[in-house]
Coordinates of C-alpha atoms in Angstrom, one line a residue:
Chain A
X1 CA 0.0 0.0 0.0
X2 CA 1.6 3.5 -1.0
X3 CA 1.8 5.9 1.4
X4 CA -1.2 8.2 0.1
X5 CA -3.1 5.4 0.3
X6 CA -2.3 4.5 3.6
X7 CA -3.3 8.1 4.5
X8 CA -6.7 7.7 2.8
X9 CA -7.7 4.4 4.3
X10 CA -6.6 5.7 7.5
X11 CA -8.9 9.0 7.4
X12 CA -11.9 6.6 6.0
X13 CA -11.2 4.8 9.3
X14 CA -11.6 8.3 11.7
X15 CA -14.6 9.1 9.6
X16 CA -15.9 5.5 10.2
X17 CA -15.2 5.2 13.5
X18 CA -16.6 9.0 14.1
X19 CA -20.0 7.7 12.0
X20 CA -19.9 4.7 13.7
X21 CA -20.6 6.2 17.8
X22 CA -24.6 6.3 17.3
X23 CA -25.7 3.7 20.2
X24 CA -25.5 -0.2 18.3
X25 CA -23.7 0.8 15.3
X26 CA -21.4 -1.3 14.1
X27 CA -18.9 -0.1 12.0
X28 CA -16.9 -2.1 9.4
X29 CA -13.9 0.1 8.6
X30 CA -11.7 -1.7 5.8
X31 CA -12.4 -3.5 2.4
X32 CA -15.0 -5.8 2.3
X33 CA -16.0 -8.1 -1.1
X34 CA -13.7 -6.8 -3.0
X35 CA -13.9 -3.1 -2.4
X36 CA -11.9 -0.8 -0.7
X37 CA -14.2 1.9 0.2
X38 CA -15.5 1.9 4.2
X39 CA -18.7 0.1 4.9
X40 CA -20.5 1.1 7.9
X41 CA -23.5 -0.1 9.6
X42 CA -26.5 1.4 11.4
X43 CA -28.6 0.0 14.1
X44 CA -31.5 -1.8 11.9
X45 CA -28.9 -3.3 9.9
X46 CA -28.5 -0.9 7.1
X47 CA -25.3 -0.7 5.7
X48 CA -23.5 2.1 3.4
X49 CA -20.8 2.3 1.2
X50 CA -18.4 5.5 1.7
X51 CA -18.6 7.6 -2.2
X52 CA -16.1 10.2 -2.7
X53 CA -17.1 13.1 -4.4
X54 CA -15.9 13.5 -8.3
X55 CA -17.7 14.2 -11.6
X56 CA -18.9 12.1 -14.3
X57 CA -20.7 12.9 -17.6
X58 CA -24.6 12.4 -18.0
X59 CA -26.6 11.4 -20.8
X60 CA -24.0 11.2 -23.6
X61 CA -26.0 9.7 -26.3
X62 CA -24.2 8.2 -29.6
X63 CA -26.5 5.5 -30.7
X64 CA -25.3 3.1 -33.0
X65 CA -26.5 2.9 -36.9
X66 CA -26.2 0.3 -39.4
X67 CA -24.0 -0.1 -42.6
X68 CA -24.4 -2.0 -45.0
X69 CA -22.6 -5.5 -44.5
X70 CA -20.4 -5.2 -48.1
X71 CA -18.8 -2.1 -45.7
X72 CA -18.0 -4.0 -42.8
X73 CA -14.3 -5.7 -43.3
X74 CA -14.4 -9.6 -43.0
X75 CA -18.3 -9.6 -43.1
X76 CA -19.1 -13.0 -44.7
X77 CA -22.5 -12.8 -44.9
X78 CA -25.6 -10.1 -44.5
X79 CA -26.8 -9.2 -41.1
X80 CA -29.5 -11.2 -40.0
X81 CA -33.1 -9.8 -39.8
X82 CA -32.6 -7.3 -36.4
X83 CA -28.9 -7.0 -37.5
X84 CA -30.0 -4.9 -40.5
X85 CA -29.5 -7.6 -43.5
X86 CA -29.8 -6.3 -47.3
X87 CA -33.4 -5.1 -46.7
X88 CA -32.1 -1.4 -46.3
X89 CA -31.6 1.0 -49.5
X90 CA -28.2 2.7 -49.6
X91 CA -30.7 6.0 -48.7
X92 CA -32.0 4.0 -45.8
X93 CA -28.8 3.2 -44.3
X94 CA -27.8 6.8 -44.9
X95 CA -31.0 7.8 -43.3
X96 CA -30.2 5.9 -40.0
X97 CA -26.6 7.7 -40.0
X98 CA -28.6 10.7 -40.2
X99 CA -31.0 10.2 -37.6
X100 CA -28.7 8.6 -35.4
X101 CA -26.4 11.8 -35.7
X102 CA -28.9 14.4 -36.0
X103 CA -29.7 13.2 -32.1
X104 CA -26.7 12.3 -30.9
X105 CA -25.4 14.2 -28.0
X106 CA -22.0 14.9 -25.7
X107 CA -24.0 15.3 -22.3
X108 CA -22.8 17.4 -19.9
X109 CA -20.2 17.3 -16.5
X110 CA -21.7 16.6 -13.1
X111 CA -19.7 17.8 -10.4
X112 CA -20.9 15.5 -6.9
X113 CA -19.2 17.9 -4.4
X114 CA -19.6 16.3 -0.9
X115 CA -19.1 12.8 0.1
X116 CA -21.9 10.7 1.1
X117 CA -22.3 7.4 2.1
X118 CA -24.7 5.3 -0.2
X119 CA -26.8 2.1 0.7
X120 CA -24.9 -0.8 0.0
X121 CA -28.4 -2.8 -0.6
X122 CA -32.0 -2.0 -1.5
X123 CA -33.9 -1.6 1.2
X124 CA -35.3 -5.0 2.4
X125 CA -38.4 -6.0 4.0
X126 CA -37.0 -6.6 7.4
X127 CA -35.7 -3.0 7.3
X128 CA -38.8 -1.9 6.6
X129 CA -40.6 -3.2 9.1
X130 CA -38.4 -2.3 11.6
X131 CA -39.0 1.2 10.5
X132 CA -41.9 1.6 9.7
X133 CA -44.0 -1.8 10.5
X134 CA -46.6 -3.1 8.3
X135 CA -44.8 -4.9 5.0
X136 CA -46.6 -3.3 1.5
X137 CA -44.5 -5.7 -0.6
X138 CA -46.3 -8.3 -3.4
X139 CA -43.2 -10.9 -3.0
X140 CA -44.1 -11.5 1.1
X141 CA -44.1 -14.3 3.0
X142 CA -42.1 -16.0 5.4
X143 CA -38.3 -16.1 3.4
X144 CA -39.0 -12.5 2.3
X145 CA -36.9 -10.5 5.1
X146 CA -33.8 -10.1 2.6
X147 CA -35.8 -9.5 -0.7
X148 CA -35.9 -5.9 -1.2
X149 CA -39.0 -4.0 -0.2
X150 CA -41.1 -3.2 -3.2
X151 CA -45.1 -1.5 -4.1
X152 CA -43.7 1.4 -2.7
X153 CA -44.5 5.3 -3.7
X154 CA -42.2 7.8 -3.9
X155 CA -44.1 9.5 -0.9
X156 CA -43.8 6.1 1.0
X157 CA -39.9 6.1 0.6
X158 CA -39.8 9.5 1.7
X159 CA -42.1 8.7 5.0
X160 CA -39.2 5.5 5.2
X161 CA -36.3 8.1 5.3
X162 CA -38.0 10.4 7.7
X163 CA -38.7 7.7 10.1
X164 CA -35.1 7.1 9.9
X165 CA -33.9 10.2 11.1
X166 CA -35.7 10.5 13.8
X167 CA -34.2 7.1 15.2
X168 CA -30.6 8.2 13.7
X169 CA -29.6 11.9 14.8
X170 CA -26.5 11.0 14.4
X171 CA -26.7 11.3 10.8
X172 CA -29.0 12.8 8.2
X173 CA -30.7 10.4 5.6
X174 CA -32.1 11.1 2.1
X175 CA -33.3 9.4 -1.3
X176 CA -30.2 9.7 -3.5
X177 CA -30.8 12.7 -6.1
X178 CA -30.6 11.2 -10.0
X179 CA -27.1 12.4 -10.1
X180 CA -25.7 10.6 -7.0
X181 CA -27.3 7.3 -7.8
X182 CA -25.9 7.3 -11.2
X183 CA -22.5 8.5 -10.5
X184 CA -22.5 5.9 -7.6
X185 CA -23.6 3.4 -10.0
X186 CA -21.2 3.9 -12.5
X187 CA -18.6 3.9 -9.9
X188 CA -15.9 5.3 -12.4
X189 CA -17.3 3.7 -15.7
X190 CA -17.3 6.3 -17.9
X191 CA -19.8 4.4 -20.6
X192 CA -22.7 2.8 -20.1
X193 CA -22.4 -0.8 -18.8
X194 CA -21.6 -3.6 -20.9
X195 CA -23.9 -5.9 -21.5
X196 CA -22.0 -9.1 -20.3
X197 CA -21.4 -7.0 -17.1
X198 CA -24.9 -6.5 -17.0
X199 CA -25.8 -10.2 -16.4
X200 CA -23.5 -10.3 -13.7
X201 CA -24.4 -7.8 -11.4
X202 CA -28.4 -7.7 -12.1
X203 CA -31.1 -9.7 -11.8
X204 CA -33.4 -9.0 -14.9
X205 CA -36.1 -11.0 -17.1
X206 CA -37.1 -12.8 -14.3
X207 CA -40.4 -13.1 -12.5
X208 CA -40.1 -12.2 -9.2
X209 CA -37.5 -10.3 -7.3
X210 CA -34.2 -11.9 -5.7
X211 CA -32.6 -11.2 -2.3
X212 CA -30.5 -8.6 -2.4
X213 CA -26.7 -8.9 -3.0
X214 CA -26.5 -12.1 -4.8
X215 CA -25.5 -10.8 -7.7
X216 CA -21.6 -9.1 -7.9
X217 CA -21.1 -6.1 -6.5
X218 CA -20.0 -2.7 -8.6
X219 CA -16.5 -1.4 -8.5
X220 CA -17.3 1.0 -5.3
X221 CA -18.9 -2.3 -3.9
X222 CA -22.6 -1.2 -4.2
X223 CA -25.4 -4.7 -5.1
X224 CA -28.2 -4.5 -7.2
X225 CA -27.6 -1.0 -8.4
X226 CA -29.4 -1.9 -11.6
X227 CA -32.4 -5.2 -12.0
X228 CA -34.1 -6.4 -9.1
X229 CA -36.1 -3.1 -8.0
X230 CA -36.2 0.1 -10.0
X231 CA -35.0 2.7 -7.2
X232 CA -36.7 6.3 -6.6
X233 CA -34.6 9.1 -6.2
X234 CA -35.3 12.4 -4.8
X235 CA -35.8 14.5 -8.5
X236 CA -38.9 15.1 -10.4
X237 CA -39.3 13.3 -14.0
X238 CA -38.6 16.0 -16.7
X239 CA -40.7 13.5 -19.8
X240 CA -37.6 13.4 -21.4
X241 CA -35.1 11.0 -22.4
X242 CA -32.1 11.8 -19.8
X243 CA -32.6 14.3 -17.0
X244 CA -31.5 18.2 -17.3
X245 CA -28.7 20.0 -15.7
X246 CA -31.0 21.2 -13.5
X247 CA -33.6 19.1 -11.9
X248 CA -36.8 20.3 -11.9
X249 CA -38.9 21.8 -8.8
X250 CA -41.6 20.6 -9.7
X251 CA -43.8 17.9 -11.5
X252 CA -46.0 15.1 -12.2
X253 CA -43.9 11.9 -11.2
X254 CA -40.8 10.9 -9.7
X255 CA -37.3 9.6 -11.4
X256 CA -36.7 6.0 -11.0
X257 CA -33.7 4.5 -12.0
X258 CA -31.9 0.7 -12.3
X259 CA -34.9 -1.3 -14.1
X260 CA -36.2 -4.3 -12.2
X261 CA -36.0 -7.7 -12.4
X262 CA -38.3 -7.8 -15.3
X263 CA -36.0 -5.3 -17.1
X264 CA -33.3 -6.6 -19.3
X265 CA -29.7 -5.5 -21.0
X266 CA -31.7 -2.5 -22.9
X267 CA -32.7 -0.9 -19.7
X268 CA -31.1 -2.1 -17.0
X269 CA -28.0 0.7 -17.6
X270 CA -26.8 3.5 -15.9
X271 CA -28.3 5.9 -18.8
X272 CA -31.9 4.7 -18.3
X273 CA -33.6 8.0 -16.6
X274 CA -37.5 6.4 -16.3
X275 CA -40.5 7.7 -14.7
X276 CA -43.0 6.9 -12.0
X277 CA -45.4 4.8 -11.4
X278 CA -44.0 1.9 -12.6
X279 CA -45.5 -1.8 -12.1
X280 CA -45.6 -1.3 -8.4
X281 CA -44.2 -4.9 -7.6
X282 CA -41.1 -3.7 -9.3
X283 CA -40.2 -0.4 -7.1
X284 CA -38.0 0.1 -4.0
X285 CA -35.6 2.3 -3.3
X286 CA -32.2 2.9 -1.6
X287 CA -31.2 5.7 1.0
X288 CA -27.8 7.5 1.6
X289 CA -26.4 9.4 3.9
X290 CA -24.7 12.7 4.9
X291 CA -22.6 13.5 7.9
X292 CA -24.6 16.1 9.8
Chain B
X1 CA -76.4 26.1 -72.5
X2 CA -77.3 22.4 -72.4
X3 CA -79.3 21.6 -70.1
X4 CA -77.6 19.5 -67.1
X5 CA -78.4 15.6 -67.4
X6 CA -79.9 14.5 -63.6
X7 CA -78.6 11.4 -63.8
X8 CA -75.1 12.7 -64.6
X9 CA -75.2 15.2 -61.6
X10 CA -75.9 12.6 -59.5
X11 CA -73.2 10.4 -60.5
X12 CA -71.0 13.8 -59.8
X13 CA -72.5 14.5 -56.2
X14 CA -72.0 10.6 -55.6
X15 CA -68.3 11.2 -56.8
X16 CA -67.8 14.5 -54.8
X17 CA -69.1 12.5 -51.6
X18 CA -67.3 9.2 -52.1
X19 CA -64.4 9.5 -49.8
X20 CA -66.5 10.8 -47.3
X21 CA -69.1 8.2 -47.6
X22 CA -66.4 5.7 -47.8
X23 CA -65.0 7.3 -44.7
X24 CA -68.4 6.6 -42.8
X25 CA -69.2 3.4 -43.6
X26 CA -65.4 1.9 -42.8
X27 CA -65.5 3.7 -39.0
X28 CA -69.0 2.0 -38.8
X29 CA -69.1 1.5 -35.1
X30 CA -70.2 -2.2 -34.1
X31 CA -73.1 -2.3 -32.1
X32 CA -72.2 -2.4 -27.7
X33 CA -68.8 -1.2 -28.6
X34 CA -66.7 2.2 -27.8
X35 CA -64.3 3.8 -29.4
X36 CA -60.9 3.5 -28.2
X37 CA -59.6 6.9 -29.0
X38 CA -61.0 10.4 -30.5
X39 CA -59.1 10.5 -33.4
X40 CA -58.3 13.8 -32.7
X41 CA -55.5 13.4 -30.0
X42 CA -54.4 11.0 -27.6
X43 CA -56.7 11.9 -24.5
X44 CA -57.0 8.4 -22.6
X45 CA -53.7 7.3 -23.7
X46 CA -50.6 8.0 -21.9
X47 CA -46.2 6.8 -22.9
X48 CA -45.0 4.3 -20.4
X49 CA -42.1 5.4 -19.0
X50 CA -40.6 2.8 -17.6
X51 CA -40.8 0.4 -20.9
X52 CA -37.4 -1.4 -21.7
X53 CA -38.2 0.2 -26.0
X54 CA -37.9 3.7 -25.0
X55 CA -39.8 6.2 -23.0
X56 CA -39.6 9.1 -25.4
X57 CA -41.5 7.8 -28.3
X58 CA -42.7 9.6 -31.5
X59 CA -46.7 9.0 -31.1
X60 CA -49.3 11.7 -32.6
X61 CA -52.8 11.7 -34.3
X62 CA -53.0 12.5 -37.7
X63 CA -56.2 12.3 -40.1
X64 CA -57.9 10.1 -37.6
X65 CA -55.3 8.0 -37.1
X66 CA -52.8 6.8 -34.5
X67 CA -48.8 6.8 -35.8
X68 CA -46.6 5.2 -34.1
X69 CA -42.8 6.0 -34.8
X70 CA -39.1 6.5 -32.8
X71 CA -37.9 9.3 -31.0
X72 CA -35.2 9.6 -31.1
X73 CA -33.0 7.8 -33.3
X74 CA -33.2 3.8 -32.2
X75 CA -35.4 4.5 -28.8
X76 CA -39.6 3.2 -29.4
X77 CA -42.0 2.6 -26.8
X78 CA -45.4 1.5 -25.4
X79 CA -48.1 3.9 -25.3
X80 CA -51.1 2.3 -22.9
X81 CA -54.7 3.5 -22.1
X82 CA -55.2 5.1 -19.4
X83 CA -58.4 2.4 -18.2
X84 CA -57.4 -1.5 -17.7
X85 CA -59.7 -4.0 -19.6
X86 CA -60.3 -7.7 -18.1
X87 CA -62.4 -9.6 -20.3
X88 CA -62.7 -7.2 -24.1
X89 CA -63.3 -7.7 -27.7
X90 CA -61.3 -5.5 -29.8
X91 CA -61.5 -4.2 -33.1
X92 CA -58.8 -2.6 -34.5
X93 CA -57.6 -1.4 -38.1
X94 CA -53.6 -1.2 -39.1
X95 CA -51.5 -0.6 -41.2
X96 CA -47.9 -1.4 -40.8
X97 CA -45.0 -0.5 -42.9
X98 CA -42.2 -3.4 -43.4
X99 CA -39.4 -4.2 -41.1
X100 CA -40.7 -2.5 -38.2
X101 CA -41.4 -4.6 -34.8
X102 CA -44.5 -3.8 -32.9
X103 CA -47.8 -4.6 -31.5
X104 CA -50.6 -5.0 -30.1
X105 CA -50.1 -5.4 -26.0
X106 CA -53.1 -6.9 -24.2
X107 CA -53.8 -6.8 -20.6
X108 CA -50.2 -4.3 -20.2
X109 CA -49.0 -3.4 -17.7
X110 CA -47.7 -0.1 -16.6
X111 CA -44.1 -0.9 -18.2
X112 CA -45.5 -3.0 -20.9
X113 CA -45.5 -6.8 -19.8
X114 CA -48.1 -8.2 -22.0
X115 CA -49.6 -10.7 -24.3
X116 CA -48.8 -9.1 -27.6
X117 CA -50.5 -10.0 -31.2
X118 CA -47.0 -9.0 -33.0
X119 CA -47.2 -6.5 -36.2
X120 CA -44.0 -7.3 -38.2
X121 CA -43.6 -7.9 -41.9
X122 CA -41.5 -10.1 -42.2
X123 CA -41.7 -11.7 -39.2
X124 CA -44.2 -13.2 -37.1
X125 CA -46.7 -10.9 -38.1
X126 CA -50.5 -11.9 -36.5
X127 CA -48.6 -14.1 -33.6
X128 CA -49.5 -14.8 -30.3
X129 CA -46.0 -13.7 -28.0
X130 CA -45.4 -12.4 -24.9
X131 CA -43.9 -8.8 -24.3
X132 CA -41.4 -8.6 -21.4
X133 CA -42.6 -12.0 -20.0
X134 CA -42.6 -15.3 -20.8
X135 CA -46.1 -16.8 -21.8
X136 CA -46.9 -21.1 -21.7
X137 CA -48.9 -20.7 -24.8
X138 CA -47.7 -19.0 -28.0
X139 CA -50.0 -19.0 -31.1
X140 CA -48.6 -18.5 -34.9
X141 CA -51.1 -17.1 -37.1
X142 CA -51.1 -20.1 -40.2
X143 CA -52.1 -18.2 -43.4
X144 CA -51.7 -15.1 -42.9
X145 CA -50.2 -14.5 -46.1
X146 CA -53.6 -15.2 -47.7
X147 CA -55.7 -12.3 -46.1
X148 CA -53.1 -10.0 -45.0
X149 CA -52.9 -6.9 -47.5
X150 CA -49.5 -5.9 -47.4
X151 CA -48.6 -2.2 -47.0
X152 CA -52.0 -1.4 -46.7
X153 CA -54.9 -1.3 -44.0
X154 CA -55.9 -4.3 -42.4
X155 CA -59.0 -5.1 -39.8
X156 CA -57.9 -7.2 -36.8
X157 CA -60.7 -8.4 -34.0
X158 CA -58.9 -9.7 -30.8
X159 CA -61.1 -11.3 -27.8
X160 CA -59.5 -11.7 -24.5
X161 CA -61.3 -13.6 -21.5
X162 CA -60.7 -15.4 -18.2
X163 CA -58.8 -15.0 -15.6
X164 CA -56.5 -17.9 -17.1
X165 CA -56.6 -16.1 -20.6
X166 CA -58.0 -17.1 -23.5
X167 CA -56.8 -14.8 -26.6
X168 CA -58.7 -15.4 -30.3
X169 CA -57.5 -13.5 -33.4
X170 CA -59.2 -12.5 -36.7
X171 CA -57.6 -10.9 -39.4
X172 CA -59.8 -9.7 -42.2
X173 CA -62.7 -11.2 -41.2
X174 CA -60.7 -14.3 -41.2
X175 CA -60.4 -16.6 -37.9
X176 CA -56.1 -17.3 -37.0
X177 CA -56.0 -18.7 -33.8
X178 CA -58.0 -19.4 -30.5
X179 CA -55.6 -20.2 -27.3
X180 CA -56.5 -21.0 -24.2
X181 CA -53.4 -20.6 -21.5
X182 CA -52.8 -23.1 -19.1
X183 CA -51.9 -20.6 -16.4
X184 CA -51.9 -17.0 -16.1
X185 CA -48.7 -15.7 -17.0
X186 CA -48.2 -12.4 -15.5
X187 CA -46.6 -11.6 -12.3
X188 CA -48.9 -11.2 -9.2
X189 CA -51.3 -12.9 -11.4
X190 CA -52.7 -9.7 -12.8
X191 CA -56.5 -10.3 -14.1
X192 CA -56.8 -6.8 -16.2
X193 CA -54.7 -4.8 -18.0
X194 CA -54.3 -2.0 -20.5
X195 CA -54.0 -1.9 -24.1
X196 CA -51.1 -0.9 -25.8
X197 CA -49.4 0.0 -28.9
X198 CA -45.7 -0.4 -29.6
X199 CA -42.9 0.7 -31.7
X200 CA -39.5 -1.6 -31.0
X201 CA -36.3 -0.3 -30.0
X202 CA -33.2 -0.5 -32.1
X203 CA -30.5 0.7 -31.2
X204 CA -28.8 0.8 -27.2
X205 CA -27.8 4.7 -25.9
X206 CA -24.3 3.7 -26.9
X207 CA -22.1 1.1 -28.6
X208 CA -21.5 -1.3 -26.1
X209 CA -19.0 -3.9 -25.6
X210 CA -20.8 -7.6 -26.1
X211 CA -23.7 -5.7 -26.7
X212 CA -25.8 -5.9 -29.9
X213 CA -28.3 -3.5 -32.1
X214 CA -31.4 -3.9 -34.2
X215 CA -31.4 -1.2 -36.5
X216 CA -33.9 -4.1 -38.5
X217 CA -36.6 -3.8 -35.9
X218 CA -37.1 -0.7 -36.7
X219 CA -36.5 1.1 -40.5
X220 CA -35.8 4.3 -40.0
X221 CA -38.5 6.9 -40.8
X222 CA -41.0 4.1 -40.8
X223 CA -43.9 4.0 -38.7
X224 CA -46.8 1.9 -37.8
X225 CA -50.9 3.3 -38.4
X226 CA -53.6 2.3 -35.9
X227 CA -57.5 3.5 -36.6
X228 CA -61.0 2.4 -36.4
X229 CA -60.7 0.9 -32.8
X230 CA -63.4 0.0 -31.1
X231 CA -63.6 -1.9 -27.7
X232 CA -66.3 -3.9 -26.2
X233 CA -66.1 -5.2 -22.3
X234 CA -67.6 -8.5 -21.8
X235 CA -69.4 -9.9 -18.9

């Protein structure tokens, strides 16, 4: 370990330790499944993931067109039907270039300024009803406690966090705005998720939700970030395909973000900015928080 | 000046109001049904946006008729009624232009798990599929290349009963298929649903690595026309 490191891992540990003096917590200062950034845990069992603050680039869109195969070096045969085979006129496939460049865009830098410390899970059944007692979730029953807690509003989240901070003073709670979950999801990757890493780390086109973190973590050590549960955050839905610079104050629904397990390699990715309601069965949500 | 011949005035008139006569005897409204839209604009419908096509897709009204297209380049969607239908008979008219993927959703829900008569020439154009979910009983509409009219309008009537579905499919006036499911396919068991209309997705937000596109699901600047529906809920 370099010295700077050293120094880094060491002042994670203050922090941690300082976090970690609220009455039961328990606090899990050093790398855990492969990740190096703090973990600490709260009284109900919650634990969070320590996120630096950085930038990262949202909603760089460059979607791919096709040309035709007699273009593509070592092509031995036409595309098949959804690859774009011979069926498309030279003006067609110069059409799709068009299109495809006419609404491609660069995105813009996101600057997350403070630190925050980001649920390491989805918030499960069992931590819901220690919070906040009666279980609204369509997946119950008596193996349920580690599924994530889903038919959930964005109101009903918020009612979740508040009840959290009054049994935590020590530390201030919040939905994740867009921005934070998706820079946290990323964690570094500066294009959207492959889509063999994809099937790794989410559970999608299934039929029913999973407990959480059986699936490989992220590279900041966060489960679950997308499939399983589509997540709320804190912003308003803008209708559009990718959020604004600046999040709206008001409007209809609420951002939700991840895709759920009945989402698949299309949607499950960090890009995907979606819009409330949703199925019901399919939405949850994760909390972070702040130092006060 | 010659005096006008009657019979060839009439023949004029009968000209003159052809289209519109035309016009009013195709949207002929079956008896105990509703119209599904107001052919004027898309009151009662609403974009899902939590549908794996795309959430930001190029619907609109125009001369009565429902056009269903990308927006933008590569990203479709679902767009659902606003009411859930159980047990329905629909009648529908489309019109579909070639190499485009979509369909007819039955029972969606709010992100667009269906049953789903698929619209795609080629393809497997008047088939019984599921959207988003697997379903235990697909149907494949045998001879459909007989009564289908190809770049032009055709009348399908879907029924959809039970709380274990049954699903039937004519096309032209023509019967396809009649499946009864063994089970009921979607999650929590949903017994109603809405219907919806797609246009397919083609192309991901990026190029990604082991990823794939389907720029043939969708041919650019093509589109998909739906008019004339009518809905009936059964008992």
């Amino acid at each position: 370990m370099r010295l700077h490191e050293f120094d880094r891992v060491l002042k994670n540990c203050i922090t941690c330790l300082l976090t970690g003096l609220w009455a039961g917590a328990v606090s899990v200062c050093l790398a855990q499944q492969g990740t190096s950034s703090p973990v600490v845990t709260n009284s109900i069992g919650m634990e969070f993931v320590h996120i630096s603050a950085g930038s990262f680039t949202v909603g760089a869109f460059h979607p791919p067109f096709p040309v035709p195969a007699d273009t593509v070096k070592g092509a031995k045969r036409p595309l098949n039907m959804y690859m774009g085979e011979g069926r498309y006129s030279t003006s067609e496939f110069a059409l799709a270039q068009t299109l495809s460049q006419r609404d491609s865009r660069e995105g813009f830098v996101v600057k997350i300024r403070k630190d925050f410390w980001m649920g390491r899970f989805e918030v499960t059944q069992s931590q819901w009803k220690k919070v906040m007692g009666a279980n609204p979730s369509t997946f119950s029953g008596a193996e349920s406690d580690q599924l994530p807690v889903e038919n959930v509003s964005w109101a009903d989240a918020q009612a979740f966090v508040a009840r959290l901070n009054q049994l935590d003073h020590a530390r201030r709670y919040r939905l994740p705005s867009e921005f934070e979950w998706e820079y946290a999801a990323r964690a570094g990757a500066t294009d959207d998720i492959p889509w063999t890493a994809i099937e790794k780390t989410a559970n999608l086109n299934k039929t029913h939700t999973v407990a959480v973190g059986q699936k490989q973590p992220n590279a900041w050590g966060l489960y679950d970030m997308l499939g399983n549960v589509w997540e709320w955050v804190d912003d308003f839905y803008n209708e559009k395909i990718f959020a604004d610079r600046r999040s709206m104050k008001h409007g209809e629904v609420h951002v939700l973000k991840g895709a759920s397990f009945v989402g698949d390699v299309k949607n499950a990715t960090y890009m995907t900015h979606a819009g409330g309601p949703g199925n019901g069965w399919d939405v949850g949500f994760r909390v972070l928080f702040e130092q006060r | 000046m010659r005096k006008a011949d009657p019979w060839l005035i009439a023949v004029r008139v009968a000209l003159a109001l052809f289209p519109a006569l035309a016009s009013l005897l195709a949207v002929a409204q079956p008896a105990g049904f509703v119209r599904l839209f107001n052919e004027r604009d898309l009151s009662g419908w609403h974009v899902s946006r939590t549908s794996h096509q795309g959430t930001t897709p190029n619907f609109f009204v125009q001369d009565s008729t429902i056009v269903v297209n990308q927006q933008p380049y590569g990203q479709g969607g679902v767009l659902l009624t606003n009411k859930k239908y159980r047990d329905f008979e629909l009648h529908i008219e489309v019109k579909i232009d070639s190499f485009c993927n979509g369909g007819i959703f039955l029972r969606s829900t709010e992100s667009g798990q269906a049953y789903q008569i698929e619209l795609a020439v080629p393809g497997g154009n008047g088939s019984l599929f599921g959207e988003a979910m697997s379903i235990s009983k697909p149907a494949k509409a045998d001879g459909i290349e007989k009564v289908w009219r190809a770049g032009d309008w055709n009348a399908l009537r879907i029924r959809m009963t039970g709380e274990v579905p049954t699903v039937a499919l004519w096309i032209n006036g023509v019967f396809m298929w009649e499946v009864i499911q063994p089970k009921n396919d979607f999650t929590a068991g949903a017994t109603a649903g809405m219907i919806g209309l797609q246009s397919h997705w083609s192309a991901t937000y990026q190029g990604l690595p082991g990823g794939f596109n389907m720029p043939g699901a969708w041919r650019p600047g093509a589109a998909h026309r739906f008019r004339n529906a009518y809905i009936k809920e059964l008992q």
